[in-house]
Amino acid sequence: MRKIGFCIALCAFVSLKINAQTDTQQTGGITTATPFLLIVPDARAGAMGDMGVATSADAFSLFHNPAKIVFSDRQIKTGLTYSPWLRNLTDDIFIGSGSYINRFSENSAWGADFKYFSLGQIDLTDDQGNPNGTINPSEFVATGSYALKLSETFSMGVSLKYIRSNLAFNGTQGNALQPINSFAVDVSGYYQSFEENYGNFNGVIESDLIFLTSVQKFLMFLVKKILFQRI
């Protein structure tokens, strides 16, 4: 009976969760706050499908996993990025970021980064289509992180974020939106296994090499046979 009661309570909770998500249809869209925080800042991770954890530590590891910076092979690393956004539609939307990490001891590291997302200039009109001013919405986040290596393969990190979202329609009548300031705390863990030596492995599997050699011999046989028949 306890299991049945637990299942009923769980189903009720899930139903409430679904209803809460469908309420966005009444407001005209999804009201998720600061989605720019999910945008990957560095080109390396973006080129590999937003993969930033299973790679060597760099300055942009603060975005993917702050606990990773203590495994950096250098004491100081920095990074600066600028990415045009929706360039085929407009030329004034962009996202920029900067990052700095410092592994000041064998088991400790700290870092700081920022990200700025400009939505460009937006021209406003009233119900009659008359000009009603312009706005320049933007969003910003600054992060400070500290990482500590607990063993040769595991570390943990903590980050404090300051987030500002300025999407207010300043200068428009009847507008109640104001810039939002918020703070967030992230706690992370990172595990890195020891390196394994595969000897003289050069990336070529012997069975594949034998198969390719056989295919080449077969193609050469066909070419010689066709040329012989024509002669």
PDB file of C-alpha atoms in Angstrom:
ATOM      1  CA  MET A   1       0.000   0.000   0.000  1.00  0.00           C
ATOM      2  CA  ARG A   2       2.863   2.385   0.762  1.00  0.00           C
ATOM      3  CA  LYS A   3       4.331   1.779  -2.698  1.00  0.00           C
ATOM      4  CA  ILE A   4       0.956   2.476  -4.323  1.00  0.00           C
ATOM      5  CA  GLY A   5       0.561   5.681  -2.333  1.00  0.00           C
ATOM      6  CA  PHE A   6       4.066   6.788  -3.284  1.00  0.00           C
ATOM      7  CA  CYS A   7       3.367   6.153  -6.992  1.00  0.00           C
ATOM      8  CA  ILE A   8       0.116   8.153  -6.798  1.00  0.00           C
ATOM      9  CA  ALA A   9       1.901  11.066  -5.134  1.00  0.00           C
ATOM     10  CA  LEU A  10       4.670  10.951  -7.736  1.00  0.00           C
ATOM     11  CA  CYS A  11       2.174  10.951 -10.615  1.00  0.00           C
ATOM     12  CA  ALA A  12       0.361  13.909  -9.065  1.00  0.00           C
ATOM     13  CA  PHE A  13       3.618  15.836  -8.776  1.00  0.00           C
ATOM     14  CA  VAL A  14       4.511  15.116 -12.409  1.00  0.00           C
ATOM     15  CA  SER A  15       1.047  16.230 -13.519  1.00  0.00           C
ATOM     16  CA  LEU A  16       1.458  19.527 -11.684  1.00  0.00           C
ATOM     17  CA  LYS A  17       4.861  19.969 -13.300  1.00  0.00           C
ATOM     18  CA  ILE A  18       3.397  19.412 -16.776  1.00  0.00           C
ATOM     19  CA  ASN A  19       0.570  21.857 -16.107  1.00  0.00           C
ATOM     20  CA  ALA A  20       3.063  24.455 -14.964  1.00  0.00           C
ATOM     21  CA  GLN A  21       4.917  24.118 -18.261  1.00  0.00           C
ATOM     22  CA  THR A  22       1.749  24.366 -20.365  1.00  0.00           C
ATOM     23  CA  ASP A  23       0.791  27.636 -18.684  1.00  0.00           C
ATOM     24  CA  THR A  24       3.274  29.341 -21.014  1.00  0.00           C
ATOM     25  CA  GLN A  25       0.661  29.066 -23.772  1.00  0.00           C
ATOM     26  CA  GLN A  26      -1.382  31.712 -21.961  1.00  0.00           C
ATOM     27  CA  THR A  27       1.575  34.094 -21.647  1.00  0.00           C
ATOM     28  CA  GLY A  28       2.495  33.786 -25.320  1.00  0.00           C
ATOM     29  CA  GLY A  29       5.845  32.017 -25.046  1.00  0.00           C
ATOM     30  CA  ILE A  30       8.456  30.384 -22.885  1.00  0.00           C
ATOM     31  CA  THR A  31       9.549  32.623 -20.030  1.00  0.00           C
ATOM     32  CA  THR A  32      12.923  31.002 -19.304  1.00  0.00           C
ATOM     33  CA  ALA A  33      15.289  33.539 -17.765  1.00  0.00           C
ATOM     34  CA  THR A  34      18.790  34.302 -19.093  1.00  0.00           C
ATOM     35  CA  PRO A  35      19.048  31.547 -21.733  1.00  0.00           C
ATOM     36  CA  PHE A  36      22.320  33.137 -22.928  1.00  0.00           C
ATOM     37  CA  LEU A  37      24.039  31.336 -20.041  1.00  0.00           C
ATOM     38  CA  LEU A  38      23.815  28.117 -22.091  1.00  0.00           C
ATOM     39  CA  ILE A  39      25.748  29.517 -25.069  1.00  0.00           C
ATOM     40  CA  VAL A  40      29.205  27.942 -25.322  1.00  0.00           C
ATOM     41  CA  PRO A  41      31.809  30.738 -25.511  1.00  0.00           C
ATOM     42  CA  ASP A  42      34.862  28.977 -27.003  1.00  0.00           C
ATOM     43  CA  ALA A  43      35.375  27.805 -30.571  1.00  0.00           C
ATOM     44  CA  ARG A  44      36.980  24.470 -29.646  1.00  0.00           C
ATOM     45  CA  ALA A  45      33.986  23.196 -27.674  1.00  0.00           C
ATOM     46  CA  GLY A  46      31.521  24.652 -30.181  1.00  0.00           C
ATOM     47  CA  ALA A  47      33.227  22.838 -33.069  1.00  0.00           C
ATOM     48  CA  MET A  48      32.931  19.526 -31.199  1.00  0.00           C
ATOM     49  CA  GLY A  49      29.209  19.724 -30.459  1.00  0.00           C
ATOM     50  CA  ASP A  50      29.514  21.778 -27.251  1.00  0.00           C
ATOM     51  CA  MET A  51      31.825  19.199 -25.687  1.00  0.00           C
ATOM     52  CA  GLY A  52      33.964  20.867 -23.050  1.00  0.00           C
ATOM     53  CA  VAL A  53      34.419  18.380 -20.206  1.00  0.00           C
ATOM     54  CA  ALA A  54      36.256  15.464 -21.865  1.00  0.00           C
ATOM     55  CA  THR A  55      39.061  17.715 -23.131  1.00  0.00           C
ATOM     56  CA  SER A  56      42.245  19.189 -21.691  1.00  0.00           C
ATOM     57  CA  ALA A  57      41.812  22.098 -19.279  1.00  0.00           C
ATOM     58  CA  ASP A  58      41.924  25.593 -20.762  1.00  0.00           C
ATOM     59  CA  ALA A  59      40.752  29.080 -19.843  1.00  0.00           C
ATOM     60  CA  PHE A  60      37.172  28.327 -20.887  1.00  0.00           C
ATOM     61  CA  SER A  61      36.892  25.338 -18.546  1.00  0.00           C
ATOM     62  CA  LEU A  62      35.222  27.750 -16.119  1.00  0.00           C
ATOM     63  CA  PHE A  63      32.123  27.601 -18.310  1.00  0.00           C
ATOM     64  CA  HIS A  64      31.980  23.818 -18.627  1.00  0.00           C
ATOM     65  CA  ASN A  65      33.246  22.680 -15.214  1.00  0.00           C
ATOM     66  CA  PRO A  66      35.151  24.956 -12.790  1.00  0.00           C
ATOM     67  CA  ALA A  67      36.596  21.955 -10.944  1.00  0.00           C
ATOM     68  CA  LYS A  68      38.579  21.140 -14.087  1.00  0.00           C
ATOM     69  CA  ILE A  69      40.905  24.164 -13.945  1.00  0.00           C
ATOM     70  CA  VAL A  70      43.087  22.609 -11.230  1.00  0.00           C
ATOM     71  CA  PHE A  71      44.254  20.034 -13.832  1.00  0.00           C
ATOM     72  CA  SER A  72      45.663  22.759 -16.100  1.00  0.00           C
ATOM     73  CA  ASP A  73      49.173  22.073 -17.422  1.00  0.00           C
ATOM     74  CA  ARG A  74      50.115  25.759 -17.056  1.00  0.00           C
ATOM     75  CA  GLN A  75      49.845  28.144 -14.164  1.00  0.00           C
ATOM     76  CA  ILE A  76      48.038  30.924 -16.045  1.00  0.00           C
ATOM     77  CA  LYS A  77      45.708  30.709 -19.021  1.00  0.00           C
ATOM     78  CA  THR A  78      43.543  33.419 -20.558  1.00  0.00           C
ATOM     79  CA  GLY A  79      40.950  33.557 -23.305  1.00  0.00           C
ATOM     80  CA  LEU A  80      38.952  36.209 -25.155  1.00  0.00           C
ATOM     81  CA  THR A  81      36.164  35.587 -27.665  1.00  0.00           C
ATOM     82  CA  TYR A  82      33.827  37.579 -29.893  1.00  0.00           C
ATOM     83  CA  SER A  83      31.012  35.880 -31.819  1.00  0.00           C
ATOM     84  CA  PRO A  84      28.545  37.631 -34.159  1.00  0.00           C
ATOM     85  CA  TRP A  85      25.037  36.321 -33.596  1.00  0.00           C
ATOM     86  CA  LEU A  86      22.396  35.837 -36.319  1.00  0.00           C
ATOM     87  CA  ARG A  87      24.673  37.699 -38.732  1.00  0.00           C
ATOM     88  CA  ASN A  88      22.497  36.792 -41.745  1.00  0.00           C
ATOM     89  CA  LEU A  89      19.602  38.691 -40.157  1.00  0.00           C
ATOM     90  CA  THR A  90      21.301  41.645 -38.475  1.00  0.00           C
ATOM     91  CA  ASP A  91      24.772  43.042 -37.844  1.00  0.00           C
ATOM     92  CA  ASP A  92      24.522  44.388 -34.289  1.00  0.00           C
ATOM     93  CA  ILE A  93      23.863  41.257 -32.207  1.00  0.00           C
ATOM     94  CA  PHE A  94      26.933  39.655 -30.672  1.00  0.00           C
ATOM     95  CA  ILE A  95      28.228  37.760 -27.677  1.00  0.00           C
ATOM     96  CA  GLY A  96      31.637  38.354 -26.137  1.00  0.00           C
ATOM     97  CA  SER A  97      33.448  36.693 -23.271  1.00  0.00           C
ATOM     98  CA  GLY A  98      36.749  36.694 -21.418  1.00  0.00           C
ATOM     99  CA  SER A  99      38.278  34.154 -19.058  1.00  0.00           C
ATOM    100  CA  TYR A 100      41.301  33.885 -16.755  1.00  0.00           C
ATOM    101  CA  ILE A 101      42.521  30.966 -14.613  1.00  0.00           C
ATOM    102  CA  ASN A 102      45.480  30.740 -12.224  1.00  0.00           C
ATOM    103  CA  ARG A 103      46.717  27.429 -10.790  1.00  0.00           C
ATOM    104  CA  PHE A 104      48.683  29.023  -7.984  1.00  0.00           C
ATOM    105  CA  SER A 105      49.579  25.717  -6.306  1.00  0.00           C
ATOM    106  CA  GLU A 106      49.721  22.034  -7.123  1.00  0.00           C
ATOM    107  CA  ASN A 107      46.263  21.386  -5.654  1.00  0.00           C
ATOM    108  CA  SER A 108      44.467  24.738  -5.936  1.00  0.00           C
ATOM    109  CA  ALA A 109      43.331  27.116  -8.659  1.00  0.00           C
ATOM    110  CA  TRP A 110      41.065  30.095  -9.066  1.00  0.00           C
ATOM    111  CA  GLY A 111      39.551  31.815 -12.047  1.00  0.00           C
ATOM    112  CA  ALA A 112      37.208  34.528 -13.239  1.00  0.00           C
ATOM    113  CA  ASP A 113      35.254  35.068 -16.422  1.00  0.00           C
ATOM    114  CA  PHE A 114      32.516  37.220 -17.909  1.00  0.00           C
ATOM    115  CA  LYS A 115      30.037  36.984 -20.763  1.00  0.00           C
ATOM    116  CA  TYR A 116      28.187  39.861 -22.424  1.00  0.00           C
ATOM    117  CA  PHE A 117      25.286  39.318 -24.817  1.00  0.00           C
ATOM    118  CA  SER A 118      24.025  42.306 -26.805  1.00  0.00           C
ATOM    119  CA  LEU A 119      20.689  41.967 -28.572  1.00  0.00           C
ATOM    120  CA  GLY A 120      21.368  45.030 -30.720  1.00  0.00           C
ATOM    121  CA  GLN A 121      19.079  47.964 -31.331  1.00  0.00           C
ATOM    122  CA  ILE A 122      15.339  47.315 -31.490  1.00  0.00           C
ATOM    123  CA  ASP A 123      12.968  49.924 -32.918  1.00  0.00           C
ATOM    124  CA  LEU A 124       9.630  50.131 -31.109  1.00  0.00           C
ATOM    125  CA  THR A 125       6.262  51.156 -32.540  1.00  0.00           C
ATOM    126  CA  ASP A 126       2.820  51.739 -31.075  1.00  0.00           C
ATOM    127  CA  ASP A 127      -0.453  50.084 -32.106  1.00  0.00           C
ATOM    128  CA  GLN A 128      -0.720  52.408 -35.108  1.00  0.00           C
ATOM    129  CA  GLY A 129       2.803  51.636 -36.349  1.00  0.00           C
ATOM    130  CA  ASN A 130       4.242  54.997 -35.309  1.00  0.00           C
ATOM    131  CA  PRO A 131       7.817  55.109 -33.938  1.00  0.00           C
ATOM    132  CA  ASN A 132       7.938  54.789 -30.169  1.00  0.00           C
ATOM    133  CA  GLY A 133      11.656  54.918 -29.384  1.00  0.00           C
ATOM    134  CA  THR A 134      14.457  52.369 -29.466  1.00  0.00           C
ATOM    135  CA  ILE A 135      15.951  49.995 -26.914  1.00  0.00           C
ATOM    136  CA  ASN A 136      19.306  48.202 -26.597  1.00  0.00           C
ATOM    137  CA  PRO A 137      18.657  45.114 -24.459  1.00  0.00           C
ATOM    138  CA  SER A 138      21.628  43.184 -23.136  1.00  0.00           C
ATOM    139  CA  GLU A 139      22.585  40.512 -20.620  1.00  0.00           C
ATOM    140  CA  PHE A 140      25.737  40.091 -18.570  1.00  0.00           C
ATOM    141  CA  VAL A 141      27.249  37.528 -16.196  1.00  0.00           C
ATOM    142  CA  ALA A 142      30.458  37.602 -14.163  1.00  0.00           C
ATOM    143  CA  THR A 143      31.794  34.502 -12.405  1.00  0.00           C
ATOM    144  CA  GLY A 144      34.452  33.833  -9.793  1.00  0.00           C
ATOM    145  CA  SER A 145      35.546  30.229  -9.182  1.00  0.00           C
ATOM    146  CA  TYR A 146      37.811  28.231  -6.892  1.00  0.00           C
ATOM    147  CA  ALA A 147      38.894  24.605  -7.428  1.00  0.00           C
ATOM    148  CA  LEU A 148      40.626  22.185  -5.083  1.00  0.00           C
ATOM    149  CA  LYS A 149      42.228  18.866  -6.027  1.00  0.00           C
ATOM    150  CA  LEU A 150      41.184  16.222  -3.491  1.00  0.00           C
ATOM    151  CA  SER A 151      43.209  13.394  -5.044  1.00  0.00           C
ATOM    152  CA  GLU A 152      45.307  12.712  -8.123  1.00  0.00           C
ATOM    153  CA  THR A 153      42.158  12.039 -10.149  1.00  0.00           C
ATOM    154  CA  PHE A 154      39.328  14.013  -8.510  1.00  0.00           C
ATOM    155  CA  SER A 155      38.674  17.671  -7.753  1.00  0.00           C
ATOM    156  CA  MET A 156      35.780  19.887  -6.720  1.00  0.00           C
ATOM    157  CA  GLY A 157      34.968  23.493  -7.451  1.00  0.00           C
ATOM    158  CA  VAL A 158      32.599  26.246  -6.373  1.00  0.00           C
ATOM    159  CA  SER A 159      31.509  29.312  -8.351  1.00  0.00           C
ATOM    160  CA  LEU A 160      29.670  32.509  -7.536  1.00  0.00           C
ATOM    161  CA  LYS A 161      27.826  34.226 -10.405  1.00  0.00           C
ATOM    162  CA  TYR A 162      26.461  37.735 -10.735  1.00  0.00           C
ATOM    163  CA  ILE A 163      23.773  37.922 -13.440  1.00  0.00           C
ATOM    164  CA  ARG A 164      22.191  41.037 -14.893  1.00  0.00           C
ATOM    165  CA  SER A 165      19.434  40.917 -17.495  1.00  0.00           C
ATOM    166  CA  ASN A 166      18.400  44.261 -18.948  1.00  0.00           C
ATOM    167  CA  LEU A 167      15.476  43.595 -21.274  1.00  0.00           C
ATOM    168  CA  ALA A 168      13.380  46.526 -20.055  1.00  0.00           C
ATOM    169  CA  PHE A 169      11.588  48.738 -22.591  1.00  0.00           C
ATOM    170  CA  ASN A 170      12.862  52.028 -21.203  1.00  0.00           C
ATOM    171  CA  GLY A 171      10.935  55.103 -22.320  1.00  0.00           C
ATOM    172  CA  THR A 172       7.759  53.249 -23.357  1.00  0.00           C
ATOM    173  CA  GLN A 173       4.391  53.918 -21.797  1.00  0.00           C
ATOM    174  CA  GLY A 174       2.764  51.254 -19.668  1.00  0.00           C
ATOM    175  CA  ASN A 175       5.945  49.229 -19.305  1.00  0.00           C
ATOM    176  CA  ALA A 176       6.573  47.570 -15.950  1.00  0.00           C
ATOM    177  CA  LEU A 177       9.723  45.630 -16.856  1.00  0.00           C
ATOM    178  CA  GLN A 178      12.896  46.530 -14.990  1.00  0.00           C
ATOM    179  CA  PRO A 179      16.484  45.216 -15.224  1.00  0.00           C
ATOM    180  CA  ILE A 180      17.001  42.075 -13.145  1.00  0.00           C
ATOM    181  CA  ASN A 181      20.018  41.461 -10.915  1.00  0.00           C
ATOM    182  CA  SER A 182      20.610  38.026  -9.443  1.00  0.00           C
ATOM    183  CA  PHE A 183      23.227  35.752  -7.899  1.00  0.00           C
ATOM    184  CA  ALA A 184      23.837  32.030  -8.333  1.00  0.00           C
ATOM    185  CA  VAL A 185      26.136  29.442  -6.766  1.00  0.00           C
ATOM    186  CA  ASP A 186      27.437  26.364  -8.616  1.00  0.00           C
ATOM    187  CA  VAL A 187      29.158  23.334  -7.089  1.00  0.00           C
ATOM    188  CA  SER A 188      30.980  20.931  -9.417  1.00  0.00           C
ATOM    189  CA  GLY A 189      33.138  17.818  -9.390  1.00  0.00           C
ATOM    190  CA  TYR A 190      35.606  16.500 -11.951  1.00  0.00           C
ATOM    191  CA  TYR A 191      37.264  13.100 -12.371  1.00  0.00           C
ATOM    192  CA  GLN A 192      40.261  12.539 -14.646  1.00  0.00           C
ATOM    193  CA  SER A 193      41.701   9.047 -14.991  1.00  0.00           C
ATOM    194  CA  PHE A 194      45.392   8.302 -15.327  1.00  0.00           C
ATOM    195  CA  GLU A 195      46.882   8.294 -18.810  1.00  0.00           C
ATOM    196  CA  GLU A 196      47.288   4.906 -20.468  1.00  0.00           C
ATOM    197  CA  ASN A 197      50.156   4.013 -22.787  1.00  0.00           C
ATOM    198  CA  TYR A 198      49.186   2.087 -25.909  1.00  0.00           C
ATOM    199  CA  GLY A 199      52.778   1.549 -27.025  1.00  0.00           C
ATOM    200  CA  ASN A 200      53.474   2.182 -30.695  1.00  0.00           C
ATOM    201  CA  PHE A 201      49.829   2.287 -31.719  1.00  0.00           C
ATOM    202  CA  ASN A 202      49.602   4.693 -34.645  1.00  0.00           C
ATOM    203  CA  GLY A 203      45.845   4.729 -35.061  1.00  0.00           C
ATOM    204  CA  VAL A 204      45.719   2.083 -37.819  1.00  0.00           C
ATOM    205  CA  ILE A 205      43.984  -1.183 -37.029  1.00  0.00           C
ATOM    206  CA  GLU A 206      45.688  -4.159 -38.686  1.00  0.00           C
ATOM    207  CA  SER A 207      42.472  -5.851 -39.793  1.00  0.00           C
ATOM    208  CA  ASP A 208      41.352  -2.665 -41.563  1.00  0.00           C
ATOM    209  CA  LEU A 209      44.722  -2.387 -43.274  1.00  0.00           C
ATOM    210  CA  ILE A 210      44.496  -5.980 -44.557  1.00  0.00           C
ATOM    211  CA  PHE A 211      40.959  -5.328 -45.824  1.00  0.00           C
ATOM    212  CA  LEU A 212      42.022  -2.174 -47.688  1.00  0.00           C
ATOM    213  CA  THR A 213      44.968  -4.005 -49.247  1.00  0.00           C
ATOM    214  CA  SER A 214      42.684  -6.778 -50.485  1.00  0.00           C
ATOM    215  CA  VAL A 215      40.273  -4.251 -51.990  1.00  0.00           C
ATOM    216  CA  GLN A 216      43.114  -2.510 -53.817  1.00  0.00           C
ATOM    217  CA  LYS A 217      44.357  -5.813 -55.264  1.00  0.00           C
ATOM    218  CA  PHE A 218      40.831  -6.690 -56.441  1.00  0.00           C
ATOM    219  CA  LEU A 219      40.393  -3.297 -58.137  1.00  0.00           C
ATOM    220  CA  MET A 220      43.749  -3.628 -59.881  1.00  0.00           C
ATOM    221  CA  PHE A 221      42.731  -7.079 -61.111  1.00  0.00           C
ATOM    222  CA  LEU A 222      39.508  -5.666 -62.604  1.00  0.00           C
ATOM    223  CA  VAL A 223      41.341  -2.807 -64.315  1.00  0.00           C
ATOM    224  CA  LYS A 224      43.890  -5.159 -65.882  1.00  0.00           C
ATOM    225  CA  LYS A 225      41.159  -7.535 -67.031  1.00  0.00           C
ATOM    226  CA  ILE A 226      39.167  -4.738 -68.687  1.00  0.00           C
ATOM    227  CA  LEU A 227      42.236  -3.366 -70.451  1.00  0.00           C
ATOM    228  CA  PHE A 228      43.229  -6.856 -71.635  1.00  0.00           C
ATOM    229  CA  GLN A 229      39.765  -7.489 -73.124  1.00  0.00           C
ATOM    230  CA  ARG A 230      39.867  -4.179 -75.052  1.00  0.00           C
ATOM    231  CA  ILE A 231      43.253  -5.049 -76.534  1.00  0.00           C
TER     232      ILE A 231
END
